[in-house]
Amino acid sequence: MSEPQPTRLSDYHPPAYRVTHTELTFDLDPAATRVKARLHLERHPERAADTPLELDGERLALEAIAIDGQPLDEGEYALTDTGLTVHRVPGTFRLDTEVAIAPEANTALEGLYQSNGMYCTQCEAEGFRRITFYPDRPDVMATFSTTVIGDARREPVLLSNGNPVERGELPGGRHFVTWEDPHPKPCYLFALVAGDLERVEDSFTTRSGREVTLQIWVEEENLGKTDHAMASLKRAMRWDEETYGREYDLDLFMIVAVNDFNMGAMENKGLNIFNSAAVLTHPKTATDAAFQRVEGIVAHEYFHNWSGNRVTCRDWFQLSLKEGFTVFRDQCFSADTNSAPVKRIEDVSFFRTAQFAEDAGPTAHPVRPDHYIEISNFYTLTIYEKGAEIVRMLRNLVGWEAFRQGSDLYFARHDGQAVTIEDFVGCMEEASGLDLAQFMLWYSQAGTPEIDAFGEYDYARCEYRLILRQRTPATPDQHDKRPLHVPIHLGLVGTKSGHDLPLTLDGEALGSDAVIHLREAEQEFLFTDVSEAPVPSLLRGFSAPVKLRFPYSREDLAFLLANDADGFNRWDAGQRLAMLALDDLIAAHRNGVEKVMDPRVTEAFRGLLNAEVDDRAVLAEMLTLPSEAYIAEQQPLVDVDAIHAAREFMRQGLATALRDDFLRVYRENADDAPYAPEPEQIARRSLKNVALAYLMAIEDEDGIELAREQFAADHNMSDVRHALTLLVHSSRDELSEPALKAFGETWAHDPLVMDQWFAIQVTRPQPDVLDRLKFLMHHPAFSLKNPNKVRALIGTFAGQNRVNFHRLDGEGYRLLTDVVIELNRLNPEIAARLITPLTRWARFDEERQALMKAELERIRAEELSPNVYEVVEKALA
Ligand code: B3K
Ligand code: ZN
């Protein structure tokens, strides 16, 4: 078997032939769908007349091929496993092909496949080549006209991109619909859906007066679960008009929910296809977090209509051009519709846990990679989330007004084009006049920059000297790193006044908080006229995706937690304070000495619980300890058991000391108003539920009673799921078993709720969890072919049940490996993602390292998909 070879950015060449118009006809059949394609092609003016036509194509049975109506002889073209070459073609011509494909056999869920009997597609990044022979690259943009033929009874609904222009009956109980998409698009945005679906319809009038029909298509039983997605869509449409001046550009916008989907959703032009988990909600079946996720993803896919579809990527190395920008856009939208500080806290906690880990591991890559074996492996936290942080830094560096001008310029200048990250940053540079040459390094340099900060107050001169030193650690393939241009948003909080002091830097008054630009490896900032000794509040709002260290004392942190004007940094000070205390507890556990609770943490929490509450949602975050995964990220060597023990000790210590406060907070925030996914209610629920979790950490009798009542009251899924989790994670079977059974029976018919039922069980800290997991893999609601189920059961276990996944008998690793090996054949994209926890072996003790590497070797011995091959090779390099 030949080893898969990398594709390189430096090898980019414009396409030799472009497609001006694409006509497709699908005659649907589960085992043999026939796809006729008529491509109108044109040679690039600078290419020689004898340039062969090369088209991508995989797993296609070619049945006919003709140029300008003339069938080709066998000697005139060549077929391989990856495509089709026609040796000589005219300068402008029409290519007709006909192929057969088998949607029912497609378990990779790329290209045309079946989900619950309905047909659907996923073409990004390179799935279209599994549908027909085509130049499957984003810089080939064509208008599409698509006819879908199906069985009138089994597939009454036939959808594709654009507008329906013709429909009719055909012999043999078949029917057809023809769709036309007037906007030139790359084939990765092509979509087709056919099945027995029902729709919910609404409408939206754009600000220039275009009446847009909005449809959400679902299976009949899900008709009652679309309200929130529809409302979110309308909010997103309005927001994009108001914030970015972007209007929708077709008369119809459709969303379809499918059960089997590799990702959250896909922004196909005019026909977004969604994982049902990312669109369906109901107060009884979806948690607050799920409601918010749906809102964010609906907005994200909608925003792609401009950032991605109208202006697309030249090649897949530019993926973050559309993803980083669109994530930034959806983050700002969610911040505007919910609690802005909480949105930032949630995004940053996730980022610092998961993206930092990726950037420090063997699969670390720049936001614009320069090579890949399998592009599906690059839909990562780095491309998406770090890409969004870079766009956010740009916004902060140039200010919103210039950023908006740059965005307008980008959309106007590049409308209908496939462009690069330079084109985007160039527009920002032009609009702002700021030199962004050094800033571009953020796109090419992998790894998380580390900044060491030191500060000194000179009482006599009233000066505060801040020294910043940056370095980025080596990552695979990149050893020497250059200093980056880092925006540091900061304030100096007066220790007497508790307020931000006015900032004067190099004689310039900057106001009370400001962004300073770090560009050198080491740089000094001298603030003058500082009237009292300050504690610096650095990297406010997480103004750059870096690790910033400052030798804060615990008193400094308690002070910032109480006084910092920046809500995000107040929260962060609390996290830092808890981390210092957790470090002591981890050390005590490892050394076998008695653990002692730091009273400063308890007092800080007491202060929070008794202060006037201005934002309950932020308070709930402040009362939440760093996760085990985040704590692990901070340790030089991960000791999963010590981390778990230390964190539990702290939770129990806080619960014991502050039991009455938690009980009071629970009662004050309990509320039986009808469920609404709106910020004030969500905030109350999360605060109440944080309090309940502390009470359950010590299995307090009142807490147990409240958890049981909350579960039985069945008011909304947020409360029910939280209570169920606490009961199931308790040490008492008499609490967990009846609740689990009741829940499982009530919701056996609802796959999205069963996903939650699976996830709750496999996050149990008890050691029997592995047996339970193996048993659940045979549950009728589980299937390896459904990515949501795999994520709920296997992904959740490996990612979130750290003590049990990392068991020293290696059973957790073995189980994950068995699943990866099976999925390597069924669904390589999901298999490759699932390996992630094993790739982090270098962070653990030698015994675990050996066990994890042995499992990676076991995978390597298989016949591997390029996806899994690439990840395993990097992990073992
Ligand atoms: N653009 C899609 C990504 C799908 C790729 C799957 N291989 C989802 C999104 O970012 O909106
Ligand atoms: Zn996206």
PDB file of C-alpha atoms in Angstrom, residues 240-377:
ATOM      1  CA  ASP A 240     -25.946  40.815  10.001  1.00  0.00           C
ATOM      2  CA  GLU A 241     -27.757  43.677   8.301  1.00  0.00           C
ATOM      3  CA  GLU A 242     -27.314  45.991  11.262  1.00  0.00           C
ATOM      4  CA  THR A 243     -23.790  45.013  12.222  1.00  0.00           C
ATOM      5  CA  TYR A 244     -22.091  44.208   8.913  1.00  0.00           C
ATOM      6  CA  GLY A 245     -24.523  45.665   6.360  1.00  0.00           C
ATOM      7  CA  ARG A 246     -25.005  42.163   4.854  1.00  0.00           C
ATOM      8  CA  GLU A 247     -28.332  41.164   3.308  1.00  0.00           C
ATOM      9  CA  TYR A 248     -29.562  37.790   2.190  1.00  0.00           C
ATOM     10  CA  ASP A 249     -29.484  37.334  -1.576  1.00  0.00           C
ATOM     11  CA  LEU A 250     -32.064  34.681  -2.583  1.00  0.00           C
ATOM     12  CA  ASP A 251     -35.846  34.470  -2.178  1.00  0.00           C
ATOM     13  CA  LEU A 252     -35.643  31.227  -0.233  1.00  0.00           C
ATOM     14  CA  PHE A 253     -33.532  30.055   2.706  1.00  0.00           C
ATOM     15  CA  MET A 254     -33.858  26.455   3.853  1.00  0.00           C
ATOM     16  CA  ILE A 255     -32.551  24.480   6.803  1.00  0.00           C
ATOM     17  CA  VAL A 256     -32.849  20.689   6.909  1.00  0.00           C
ATOM     18  CA  ALA A 257     -32.311  18.556  10.039  1.00  0.00           C
ATOM     19  CA  VAL A 258     -30.635  15.166   9.579  1.00  0.00           C
ATOM     20  CA  ASN A 259     -29.725  12.592  12.220  1.00  0.00           C
ATOM     21  CA  ASP A 260     -26.467  11.317  10.783  1.00  0.00           C
ATOM     22  CA  PHE A 261     -24.032  14.152  10.311  1.00  0.00           C
ATOM     23  CA  ASN A 262     -20.291  14.397  10.905  1.00  0.00           C
ATOM     24  CA  MET A 263     -20.234  18.003  12.082  1.00  0.00           C
ATOM     25  CA  GLY A 264     -22.676  20.531  13.532  1.00  0.00           C
ATOM     26  CA  ALA A 265     -24.009  21.894  10.255  1.00  0.00           C
ATOM     27  CA  MET A 266     -23.122  22.974   6.735  1.00  0.00           C
ATOM     28  CA  GLU A 267     -23.616  26.310   5.011  1.00  0.00           C
ATOM     29  CA  ASN A 268     -24.626  25.069   1.523  1.00  0.00           C
ATOM     30  CA  LYS A 269     -25.961  27.960  -0.541  1.00  0.00           C
ATOM     31  CA  GLY A 270     -29.634  28.512   0.284  1.00  0.00           C
ATOM     32  CA  LEU A 271     -29.915  24.979   1.721  1.00  0.00           C
ATOM     33  CA  ASN A 272     -28.154  24.599   5.047  1.00  0.00           C
ATOM     34  CA  ILE A 273     -27.990  21.020   6.267  1.00  0.00           C
ATOM     35  CA  PHE A 274     -27.893  20.589  10.018  1.00  0.00           C
ATOM     36  CA  ASN A 275     -27.112  17.842  12.435  1.00  0.00           C
ATOM     37  CA  SER A 276     -30.490  17.512  14.175  1.00  0.00           C
ATOM     38  CA  ALA A 277     -28.676  18.179  17.487  1.00  0.00           C
ATOM     39  CA  ALA A 278     -27.741  21.629  16.199  1.00  0.00           C
ATOM     40  CA  VAL A 279     -31.245  22.711  15.205  1.00  0.00           C
ATOM     41  CA  LEU A 280     -33.962  20.925  17.191  1.00  0.00           C
ATOM     42  CA  THR A 281     -34.949  22.217  20.611  1.00  0.00           C
ATOM     43  CA  HIS A 282     -37.840  21.922  23.004  1.00  0.00           C
ATOM     44  CA  PRO A 283     -37.924  22.994  26.662  1.00  0.00           C
ATOM     45  CA  LYS A 284     -38.483  19.360  27.658  1.00  0.00           C
ATOM     46  CA  THR A 285     -35.694  17.906  25.542  1.00  0.00           C
ATOM     47  CA  ALA A 286     -32.939  20.508  25.235  1.00  0.00           C
ATOM     48  CA  THR A 287     -30.847  22.236  27.893  1.00  0.00           C
ATOM     49  CA  ASP A 288     -30.095  25.948  28.037  1.00  0.00           C
ATOM     50  CA  ALA A 289     -26.671  25.159  26.623  1.00  0.00           C
ATOM     51  CA  ALA A 290     -28.306  23.322  23.717  1.00  0.00           C
ATOM     52  CA  PHE A 291     -30.637  26.267  23.042  1.00  0.00           C
ATOM     53  CA  GLN A 292     -27.637  28.579  22.972  1.00  0.00           C
ATOM     54  CA  ARG A 293     -25.653  26.228  20.784  1.00  0.00           C
ATOM     55  CA  VAL A 294     -28.506  26.053  18.278  1.00  0.00           C
ATOM     56  CA  GLU A 295     -28.729  29.828  18.182  1.00  0.00           C
ATOM     57  CA  GLY A 296     -24.978  30.110  17.624  1.00  0.00           C
ATOM     58  CA  ILE A 297     -24.805  27.472  14.896  1.00  0.00           C
ATOM     59  CA  VAL A 298     -27.866  28.725  13.021  1.00  0.00           C
ATOM     60  CA  ALA A 299     -26.245  32.164  13.022  1.00  0.00           C
ATOM     61  CA  HIS A 300     -22.836  30.774  12.067  1.00  0.00           C
ATOM     62  CA  GLU A 301     -24.147  28.959   9.004  1.00  0.00           C
ATOM     63  CA  TYR A 302     -26.262  31.926   8.000  1.00  0.00           C
ATOM     64  CA  PHE A 303     -23.301  34.319   8.336  1.00  0.00           C
ATOM     65  CA  HIS A 304     -21.308  32.078   5.987  1.00  0.00           C
ATOM     66  CA  ASN A 305     -23.579  33.266   3.199  1.00  0.00           C
ATOM     67  CA  TRP A 306     -21.237  36.237   2.972  1.00  0.00           C
ATOM     68  CA  SER A 307     -18.123  35.128   4.827  1.00  0.00           C
ATOM     69  CA  GLY A 308     -17.569  31.907   2.923  1.00  0.00           C
ATOM     70  CA  ASN A 309     -20.115  31.697   0.123  1.00  0.00           C
ATOM     71  CA  ARG A 310     -20.186  35.057  -1.658  1.00  0.00           C
ATOM     72  CA  VAL A 311     -16.496  35.439  -0.848  1.00  0.00           C
ATOM     73  CA  THR A 312     -14.900  32.024  -0.579  1.00  0.00           C
ATOM     74  CA  CYS A 313     -11.467  30.441  -0.095  1.00  0.00           C
ATOM     75  CA  ARG A 314      -8.939  30.118  -2.894  1.00  0.00           C
ATOM     76  CA  ASP A 315      -7.728  26.783  -1.530  1.00  0.00           C
ATOM     77  CA  TRP A 316      -8.241  24.774   1.661  1.00  0.00           C
ATOM     78  CA  PHE A 317      -5.134  26.212   3.303  1.00  0.00           C
ATOM     79  CA  GLN A 318      -7.202  29.399   3.577  1.00  0.00           C
ATOM     80  CA  LEU A 319      -9.952  27.597   5.515  1.00  0.00           C
ATOM     81  CA  SER A 320      -9.643  29.945   8.495  1.00  0.00           C
ATOM     82  CA  LEU A 321     -10.403  32.864   6.176  1.00  0.00           C
ATOM     83  CA  LYS A 322     -14.030  31.813   6.250  1.00  0.00           C
ATOM     84  CA  GLU A 323     -14.102  29.878   9.532  1.00  0.00           C
ATOM     85  CA  GLY A 324     -12.152  32.241  11.782  1.00  0.00           C
ATOM     86  CA  PHE A 325     -14.095  35.245  10.539  1.00  0.00           C
ATOM     87  CA  THR A 326     -17.460  33.466  10.776  1.00  0.00           C
ATOM     88  CA  VAL A 327     -16.792  32.134  14.290  1.00  0.00           C
ATOM     89  CA  PHE A 328     -15.856  35.665  15.337  1.00  0.00           C
ATOM     90  CA  ARG A 329     -19.113  36.900  13.824  1.00  0.00           C
ATOM     91  CA  ASP A 330     -21.211  34.268  15.586  1.00  0.00           C
ATOM     92  CA  GLN A 331     -19.437  34.894  18.906  1.00  0.00           C
ATOM     93  CA  CYS A 332     -20.270  38.602  18.704  1.00  0.00           C
ATOM     94  CA  PHE A 333     -23.864  37.813  17.745  1.00  0.00           C
ATOM     95  CA  SER A 334     -24.291  35.503  20.742  1.00  0.00           C
ATOM     96  CA  ALA A 335     -22.627  38.067  23.008  1.00  0.00           C
ATOM     97  CA  ASP A 336     -25.125  40.680  21.800  1.00  0.00           C
ATOM     98  CA  THR A 337     -28.141  38.423  22.345  1.00  0.00           C
ATOM     99  CA  ASN A 338     -27.071  36.887  25.681  1.00  0.00           C
ATOM    100  CA  SER A 339     -24.752  37.884  28.523  1.00  0.00           C
ATOM    101  CA  ALA A 340     -21.628  39.244  26.812  1.00  0.00           C
ATOM    102  CA  PRO A 341     -19.176  38.567  29.664  1.00  0.00           C
ATOM    103  CA  VAL A 342     -20.463  35.014  30.127  1.00  0.00           C
ATOM    104  CA  LYS A 343     -20.176  34.298  26.427  1.00  0.00           C
ATOM    105  CA  ARG A 344     -16.565  35.454  26.544  1.00  0.00           C
ATOM    106  CA  ILE A 345     -15.851  33.435  29.698  1.00  0.00           C
ATOM    107  CA  GLU A 346     -17.318  30.283  28.144  1.00  0.00           C
ATOM    108  CA  ASP A 347     -15.444  30.723  24.884  1.00  0.00           C
ATOM    109  CA  VAL A 348     -12.150  31.453  26.596  1.00  0.00           C
ATOM    110  CA  SER A 349     -12.382  28.581  29.097  1.00  0.00           C
ATOM    111  CA  PHE A 350     -13.012  26.214  26.246  1.00  0.00           C
ATOM    112  CA  PHE A 351     -10.245  27.750  24.159  1.00  0.00           C
ATOM    113  CA  ARG A 352      -7.634  27.657  26.898  1.00  0.00           C
ATOM    114  CA  THR A 353      -8.477  24.061  27.666  1.00  0.00           C
ATOM    115  CA  ALA A 354      -8.867  22.526  24.248  1.00  0.00           C
ATOM    116  CA  GLN A 355      -7.061  24.760  21.749  1.00  0.00           C
ATOM    117  CA  PHE A 356      -4.037  25.247  24.005  1.00  0.00           C
ATOM    118  CA  ALA A 357      -3.818  21.465  24.310  1.00  0.00           C
ATOM    119  CA  GLU A 358      -4.007  21.049  20.540  1.00  0.00           C
ATOM    120  CA  ASP A 359      -1.350  23.729  20.026  1.00  0.00           C
ATOM    121  CA  ALA A 360       0.953  21.968  22.495  1.00  0.00           C
ATOM    122  CA  GLY A 361       0.489  18.472  21.035  1.00  0.00           C
ATOM    123  CA  PRO A 362       1.749  16.530  18.043  1.00  0.00           C
ATOM    124  CA  THR A 363      -1.018  17.729  15.711  1.00  0.00           C
ATOM    125  CA  ALA A 364      -0.252  21.430  16.339  1.00  0.00           C
ATOM    126  CA  HIS A 365      -0.490  23.442  13.122  1.00  0.00           C
ATOM    127  CA  PRO A 366      -0.630  27.086  12.114  1.00  0.00           C
ATOM    128  CA  VAL A 367      -3.982  28.811  11.546  1.00  0.00           C
ATOM    129  CA  ARG A 368      -2.935  28.661   7.924  1.00  0.00           C
ATOM    130  CA  PRO A 369      -1.240  25.269   7.570  1.00  0.00           C
ATOM    131  CA  ASP A 370       1.280  24.814   4.762  1.00  0.00           C
ATOM    132  CA  HIS A 371       0.631  21.135   4.126  1.00  0.00           C
ATOM    133  CA  TYR A 372      -1.903  18.443   4.901  1.00  0.00           C
ATOM    134  CA  ILE A 373      -2.578  14.846   3.999  1.00  0.00           C
ATOM    135  CA  GLU A 374      -6.323  14.920   4.689  1.00  0.00           C
ATOM    136  CA  ILE A 375      -8.063  18.289   4.811  1.00  0.00           C
ATOM    137  CA  SER A 376     -10.907  16.872   6.941  1.00  0.00           C
ATOM    138  CA  ASN A 377      -8.373  16.642   9.767  1.00  0.00           C
TER     139      ASN A 377
END
